Short mmCIF file of N, CA and C in Angstrom, two decimals:
data_model
loop_
_atom_site.label_atom_id
_atom_site.label_comp_id
_atom_site.label_asym_id
_atom_site.label_seq_id
_atom_site.Cartn_x
_atom_site.Cartn_y
_atom_site.Cartn_z
N UNK S 1 -11.17 -39.30 -9.26
CA UNK S 1 -10.11 -39.25 -8.36
C UNK S 1 -9.26 -37.99 -8.64
N UNK S 2 -8.91 -37.83 -9.91
CA UNK S 2 -7.89 -36.76 -10.31
C UNK S 2 -8.51 -35.30 -9.90
N UNK S 3 -9.78 -35.33 -10.09
CA UNK S 3 -10.47 -34.04 -9.75
C UNK S 3 -10.39 -33.76 -8.33
N UNK S 4 -10.72 -34.61 -7.54
CA UNK S 4 -10.54 -34.47 -5.94
C UNK S 4 -9.11 -34.14 -5.60
N UNK S 5 -8.21 -34.69 -6.21
CA UNK S 5 -6.74 -34.35 -5.92
C UNK S 5 -6.47 -32.88 -6.39
N UNK S 6 -6.97 -32.63 -7.53
CA UNK S 6 -6.80 -31.25 -8.03
C UNK S 6 -7.41 -30.31 -7.09
N UNK S 7 -8.65 -30.40 -6.60
CA UNK S 7 -9.34 -29.56 -5.81
C UNK S 7 -8.53 -29.35 -4.43
N UNK S 8 -8.01 -30.50 -3.97
CA UNK S 8 -7.27 -30.54 -2.65
C UNK S 8 -5.88 -29.66 -2.81
N UNK S 9 -5.31 -29.79 -3.93
CA UNK S 9 -4.19 -29.02 -4.27
C UNK S 9 -4.43 -27.60 -4.31
N UNK S 10 -5.55 -27.19 -4.88
CA UNK S 10 -6.04 -25.86 -5.00
C UNK S 10 -6.27 -25.15 -3.59
N UNK S 11 -6.96 -25.99 -2.92
CA UNK S 11 -7.28 -25.47 -1.47
C UNK S 11 -6.01 -25.24 -0.74
N UNK S 12 -5.20 -26.31 -0.70
CA UNK S 12 -3.99 -26.13 0.09
C UNK S 12 -3.05 -25.02 -0.36
N UNK S 13 -2.96 -24.70 -1.75
CA UNK S 13 -2.36 -23.59 -2.24
C UNK S 13 -2.78 -22.22 -1.81
N UNK S 14 -4.16 -22.20 -1.78
CA UNK S 14 -4.83 -20.92 -1.38
C UNK S 14 -4.40 -20.69 0.23
N UNK S 15 -4.56 -21.84 1.02
CA UNK S 15 -4.28 -21.66 2.40
C UNK S 15 -2.86 -21.24 2.61
N UNK S 16 -1.92 -21.66 1.80
CA UNK S 16 -0.58 -21.39 1.90
C UNK S 16 -0.32 -19.86 1.57
N UNK S 17 -0.95 -19.45 0.39
CA UNK S 17 -0.84 -17.95 0.18
C UNK S 17 -1.39 -16.94 1.20
N UNK S 18 -2.53 -17.47 1.79
CA UNK S 18 -3.15 -16.66 2.86
C UNK S 18 -2.21 -16.67 4.07
N UNK S 19 -1.60 -17.70 4.39
CA UNK S 19 -0.74 -17.56 5.68
C UNK S 19 0.61 -16.80 5.46
N UNK S 20 1.06 -16.33 4.30
CA UNK S 20 2.03 -15.58 4.04
C UNK S 20 1.92 -13.93 4.36
N UNK S 21 0.54 -13.70 4.57
CA UNK S 21 0.43 -12.13 4.75
C UNK S 21 0.46 -11.88 6.41
N UNK S 22 1.20 -10.80 6.61
CA UNK S 22 1.32 -10.39 7.90
C UNK S 22 1.21 -8.89 7.98
N UNK S 23 0.72 -8.38 9.24
CA UNK S 23 0.58 -6.97 9.35
C UNK S 23 1.98 -6.33 9.64
N UNK S 24 2.10 -5.22 8.99
CA UNK S 24 3.50 -4.53 9.15
C UNK S 24 3.41 -3.84 10.39
N UNK S 25 4.28 -4.16 11.35
CA UNK S 25 4.31 -3.48 12.65
C UNK S 25 5.35 -2.38 12.81
N UNK S 26 5.88 -2.09 11.69
CA UNK S 26 7.04 -1.22 11.65
C UNK S 26 6.46 0.24 11.47
N UNK S 27 5.21 0.61 11.32
CA UNK S 27 4.70 1.89 11.27
C UNK S 27 4.06 2.31 12.61
N UNK S 28 4.02 3.46 12.82
CA UNK S 28 3.40 4.06 14.17
C UNK S 28 2.11 3.42 14.42
N UNK S 29 1.83 3.09 15.81
CA UNK S 29 0.70 2.20 16.14
C UNK S 29 -0.71 2.92 15.71
N UNK S 30 -0.71 4.17 15.79
CA UNK S 30 -1.80 4.96 15.57
C UNK S 30 -2.31 4.95 13.94
N UNK S 31 -1.35 4.51 13.06
CA UNK S 31 -1.54 4.35 11.56
C UNK S 31 -1.69 2.92 11.21
N UNK S 32 -1.74 1.93 12.09
CA UNK S 32 -1.78 0.53 11.53
C UNK S 32 -3.19 0.11 11.12
N UNK S 33 -4.24 0.80 11.61
CA UNK S 33 -5.61 0.41 11.25
C UNK S 33 -6.25 1.37 10.32
N UNK S 34 -5.53 2.21 9.75
CA UNK S 34 -6.07 3.05 8.83
C UNK S 34 -6.33 2.46 7.41
N UNK S 35 -7.20 3.05 6.48
CA UNK S 35 -7.55 2.57 5.28
C UNK S 35 -6.36 3.21 4.13
N UNK S 36 -5.71 2.39 3.60
CA UNK S 36 -4.85 2.87 2.49
C UNK S 36 -5.33 2.28 1.18
N UNK S 37 -5.34 3.28 0.33
CA UNK S 37 -6.09 2.92 -0.99
C UNK S 37 -5.00 2.56 -2.16
N UNK S 38 -3.71 2.85 -1.99
CA UNK S 38 -2.81 2.40 -3.07
C UNK S 38 -1.45 2.28 -2.30
N UNK S 39 -0.65 1.45 -2.82
CA UNK S 39 0.81 1.14 -2.43
C UNK S 39 1.67 1.02 -3.58
N UNK S 40 2.88 1.42 -3.49
CA UNK S 40 3.72 1.23 -4.61
C UNK S 40 5.22 1.06 -4.06
N UNK S 41 5.78 0.04 -4.53
CA UNK S 41 7.30 -0.15 -4.44
C UNK S 41 8.00 0.03 -5.76
N UNK S 42 9.26 0.58 -5.62
CA UNK S 42 9.99 0.92 -6.92
C UNK S 42 10.45 -0.63 -7.43
N UNK S 43 10.33 -0.68 -8.64
CA UNK S 43 10.76 -2.04 -9.35
C UNK S 43 12.45 -2.18 -9.24
N UNK S 44 13.10 -1.00 -9.49
CA UNK S 44 14.48 -0.79 -9.64
C UNK S 44 14.99 -0.85 -8.13
N UNK S 45 14.36 -0.50 -7.03
CA UNK S 45 14.85 -0.71 -5.79
C UNK S 45 13.72 -0.90 -4.81
N UNK S 46 13.20 -2.24 -4.54
CA UNK S 46 11.99 -2.56 -3.88
C UNK S 46 12.04 -2.11 -2.36
N UNK S 47 13.27 -1.62 -1.86
CA UNK S 47 13.30 -1.17 -0.60
C UNK S 47 12.57 -0.07 -0.37
N UNK S 48 12.24 0.97 -1.40
CA UNK S 48 11.59 2.01 -1.35
C UNK S 48 10.08 1.92 -1.67
N UNK S 49 9.21 2.12 -0.83
CA UNK S 49 7.81 2.08 -1.03
C UNK S 49 7.00 3.30 -0.47
N UNK S 50 5.72 3.47 -0.99
CA UNK S 50 4.94 4.40 -0.55
C UNK S 50 3.48 3.87 -0.51
N UNK S 51 2.66 4.41 0.58
CA UNK S 51 1.23 4.18 0.58
C UNK S 51 0.49 5.44 0.77
N UNK S 52 -0.73 5.35 0.41
CA UNK S 52 -1.58 6.72 0.61
C UNK S 52 -2.82 6.34 0.98
N UNK S 53 -3.67 7.28 1.64
CA UNK S 53 -5.11 7.04 2.06
C UNK S 53 -5.94 8.12 2.34
N UNK S 54 -6.64 8.11 3.24
CA UNK S 54 -7.55 9.23 3.68
C UNK S 54 -6.77 10.28 4.53
N UNK S 55 -7.50 11.42 4.60
CA UNK S 55 -7.01 12.57 5.22
C UNK S 55 -5.61 12.99 4.95
N UNK S 56 -5.10 12.73 3.77
CA UNK S 56 -3.79 13.20 3.13
C UNK S 56 -2.81 12.41 3.75
N UNK S 57 -2.84 11.28 4.30
CA UNK S 57 -1.89 10.43 4.93
C UNK S 57 -0.97 9.68 3.77
N UNK S 58 0.24 9.94 3.95
CA UNK S 58 1.15 9.09 3.03
C UNK S 58 2.30 8.53 3.98
N UNK S 59 2.62 7.44 3.54
CA UNK S 59 3.71 6.68 4.31
C UNK S 59 4.76 6.18 3.34
N UNK S 60 6.04 6.22 3.93
CA UNK S 60 7.23 5.96 3.09
C UNK S 60 8.12 4.92 3.87
N UNK S 61 8.70 4.10 3.19
CA UNK S 61 9.42 3.01 3.82
C UNK S 61 10.82 3.04 2.81
N UNK S 62 12.00 2.82 3.43
CA UNK S 62 13.16 2.76 2.79
C UNK S 62 13.83 1.46 3.03
N UNK S 63 13.14 0.57 3.82
CA UNK S 63 13.73 -0.80 4.20
C UNK S 63 12.72 -1.82 3.75
N UNK S 64 11.94 -1.87 2.70
CA UNK S 64 11.04 -2.81 2.12
C UNK S 64 9.98 -3.11 3.13
N UNK S 65 9.52 -2.01 3.88
CA UNK S 65 8.30 -2.14 4.75
C UNK S 65 8.57 -2.60 6.12
N UNK S 66 9.83 -2.58 6.53
CA UNK S 66 10.18 -2.98 7.92
C UNK S 66 9.70 -1.77 8.86
N UNK S 67 10.04 -0.58 8.48
CA UNK S 67 9.65 0.66 9.14
C UNK S 67 9.08 1.46 8.20
N UNK S 68 8.03 2.48 8.65
CA UNK S 68 7.38 3.43 7.83
C UNK S 68 7.46 4.84 8.52
N UNK S 69 7.63 5.79 7.63
CA UNK S 69 7.61 7.21 8.13
C UNK S 69 6.24 7.78 7.60
N UNK S 70 5.68 8.54 8.46
CA UNK S 70 4.44 9.24 8.13
C UNK S 70 4.51 10.51 7.73
N UNK S 71 3.80 10.97 6.64
CA UNK S 71 3.64 12.45 6.34
C UNK S 71 2.17 12.72 5.95
N UNK S 72 1.79 14.03 6.35
CA UNK S 72 0.58 14.38 6.10
C UNK S 72 0.58 15.56 5.09
N UNK S 73 -0.23 15.45 3.99
CA UNK S 73 -0.27 16.74 3.04
C UNK S 73 -1.11 17.75 3.72
N UNK S 74 -0.88 18.90 3.32
CA UNK S 74 -1.52 20.01 3.92
C UNK S 74 -2.98 20.17 3.53
N UNK S 75 -3.62 19.17 2.90
CA UNK S 75 -4.88 19.25 2.53
C UNK S 75 -5.79 18.14 3.04
N UNK S 76 -7.12 18.27 3.22
CA UNK S 76 -7.94 17.03 3.58
C UNK S 76 -8.34 16.38 2.37
N UNK S 77 -7.35 15.49 1.87
CA UNK S 77 -7.42 14.73 0.67
C UNK S 77 -7.73 13.28 0.95
N UNK S 78 -8.53 12.68 0.01
CA UNK S 78 -8.71 11.22 0.03
C UNK S 78 -7.85 10.72 -1.13
N UNK S 79 -6.53 10.39 -0.78
CA UNK S 79 -5.48 10.12 -1.66
C UNK S 79 -5.79 8.63 -2.26
N UNK S 80 -6.02 8.37 -3.64
CA UNK S 80 -6.39 7.16 -4.11
C UNK S 80 -5.36 6.53 -4.87
N UNK S 81 -4.29 7.24 -5.34
CA UNK S 81 -3.25 6.92 -6.11
C UNK S 81 -2.01 7.39 -5.81
N UNK S 82 -0.96 6.56 -5.87
CA UNK S 82 0.47 7.11 -5.70
C UNK S 82 1.41 6.43 -6.66
N UNK S 83 2.35 7.12 -7.16
CA UNK S 83 3.28 6.61 -8.04
C UNK S 83 4.51 7.44 -8.03
N UNK S 84 5.65 6.60 -7.80
CA UNK S 84 6.98 7.34 -7.69
C UNK S 84 7.71 6.76 -8.97
N UNK S 85 8.50 7.74 -9.67
CA UNK S 85 9.26 7.37 -10.83
C UNK S 85 10.70 7.01 -10.54
N UNK S 86 11.01 7.56 -9.15
CA UNK S 86 12.35 7.35 -8.57
C UNK S 86 12.33 7.55 -7.04
N UNK S 87 13.45 7.41 -6.39
CA UNK S 87 13.21 7.69 -4.95
C UNK S 87 12.93 9.04 -4.47
N UNK S 88 12.95 9.99 -5.39
CA UNK S 88 12.70 11.44 -4.91
C UNK S 88 11.48 12.06 -5.64
N UNK S 89 11.09 11.53 -6.79
CA UNK S 89 9.95 12.33 -7.53
C UNK S 89 8.88 11.25 -7.59
N UNK S 90 7.64 11.78 -7.07
CA UNK S 90 6.44 10.96 -7.20
C UNK S 90 5.22 11.83 -7.32
N UNK S 91 4.06 11.19 -7.65
CA UNK S 91 2.86 11.82 -7.76
C UNK S 91 1.75 11.14 -6.97
N UNK S 92 0.75 11.83 -6.48
CA UNK S 92 -0.39 11.29 -5.96
C UNK S 92 -1.60 12.13 -6.34
N UNK S 93 -2.73 11.42 -6.31
CA UNK S 93 -3.89 12.22 -6.68
C UNK S 93 -5.18 11.61 -5.79
N UNK S 94 -6.11 12.50 -5.69
CA UNK S 94 -7.21 12.12 -4.87
C UNK S 94 -8.23 13.28 -4.94
N UNK S 95 -9.29 13.19 -4.26
CA UNK S 95 -10.40 14.24 -4.08
C UNK S 95 -10.34 14.85 -2.79
N UNK S 96 -10.68 16.02 -2.86
CA UNK S 96 -10.98 16.77 -1.46
C UNK S 96 -12.18 16.13 -0.61
N UNK S 97 -11.88 15.96 0.64
CA UNK S 97 -12.86 15.42 1.52
C UNK S 97 -13.96 16.24 1.70
N UNK S 98 -14.03 17.45 1.33
CA UNK S 98 -15.03 18.47 1.69
C UNK S 98 -16.51 18.23 1.09
N UNK S 99 -16.54 17.22 0.22
CA UNK S 99 -17.80 17.01 -0.52
C UNK S 99 -17.86 17.52 -1.74
N UNK S 100 -16.79 18.37 -2.14
CA UNK S 100 -16.95 18.79 -3.52
C UNK S 100 -16.28 17.80 -4.61
N UNK S 101 -16.46 17.98 -5.79
CA UNK S 101 -16.06 17.05 -6.74
C UNK S 101 -14.66 17.52 -7.33
N UNK S 102 -14.01 18.23 -6.62
CA UNK S 102 -12.74 18.79 -6.98
C UNK S 102 -11.65 17.75 -6.68
N UNK S 103 -10.81 17.52 -7.60
CA UNK S 103 -9.64 16.62 -7.53
C UNK S 103 -8.30 17.26 -7.65
N UNK S 104 -7.25 16.65 -7.25
CA UNK S 104 -5.97 17.18 -7.36
C UNK S 104 -4.94 16.19 -7.96
N UNK S 105 -3.97 16.53 -8.54
CA UNK S 105 -2.83 15.73 -8.74
C UNK S 105 -1.50 16.55 -8.19
N UNK S 106 -0.90 15.88 -7.18
CA UNK S 106 0.26 16.53 -6.60
C UNK S 106 1.58 15.81 -6.97
N UNK S 107 2.71 16.69 -7.04
CA UNK S 107 3.99 16.03 -7.36
C UNK S 107 4.84 16.49 -6.06
#
């Protein structure tokens, strides 16, 4: 009987966790269905966050994800990682989408 109760608690806990995820509608509509490969929020100030993905797309929020600003890097990059050390200095890395094995780290 304890095992059944345990399983029910686990199932309801998982259902509760899944119901807390909602799509951010604060970004421009044309970017809502893009694939983003990394996202980071500053631990020191979680209002500031960044996301990156294909075609050099980067997004920035200053209000904890309520709204997002879009920026395109001048390269056709698949950005796979993004890390900011503070509100103004960050790094992103990825590979050129041209089919070459050339990668880049940008500051």
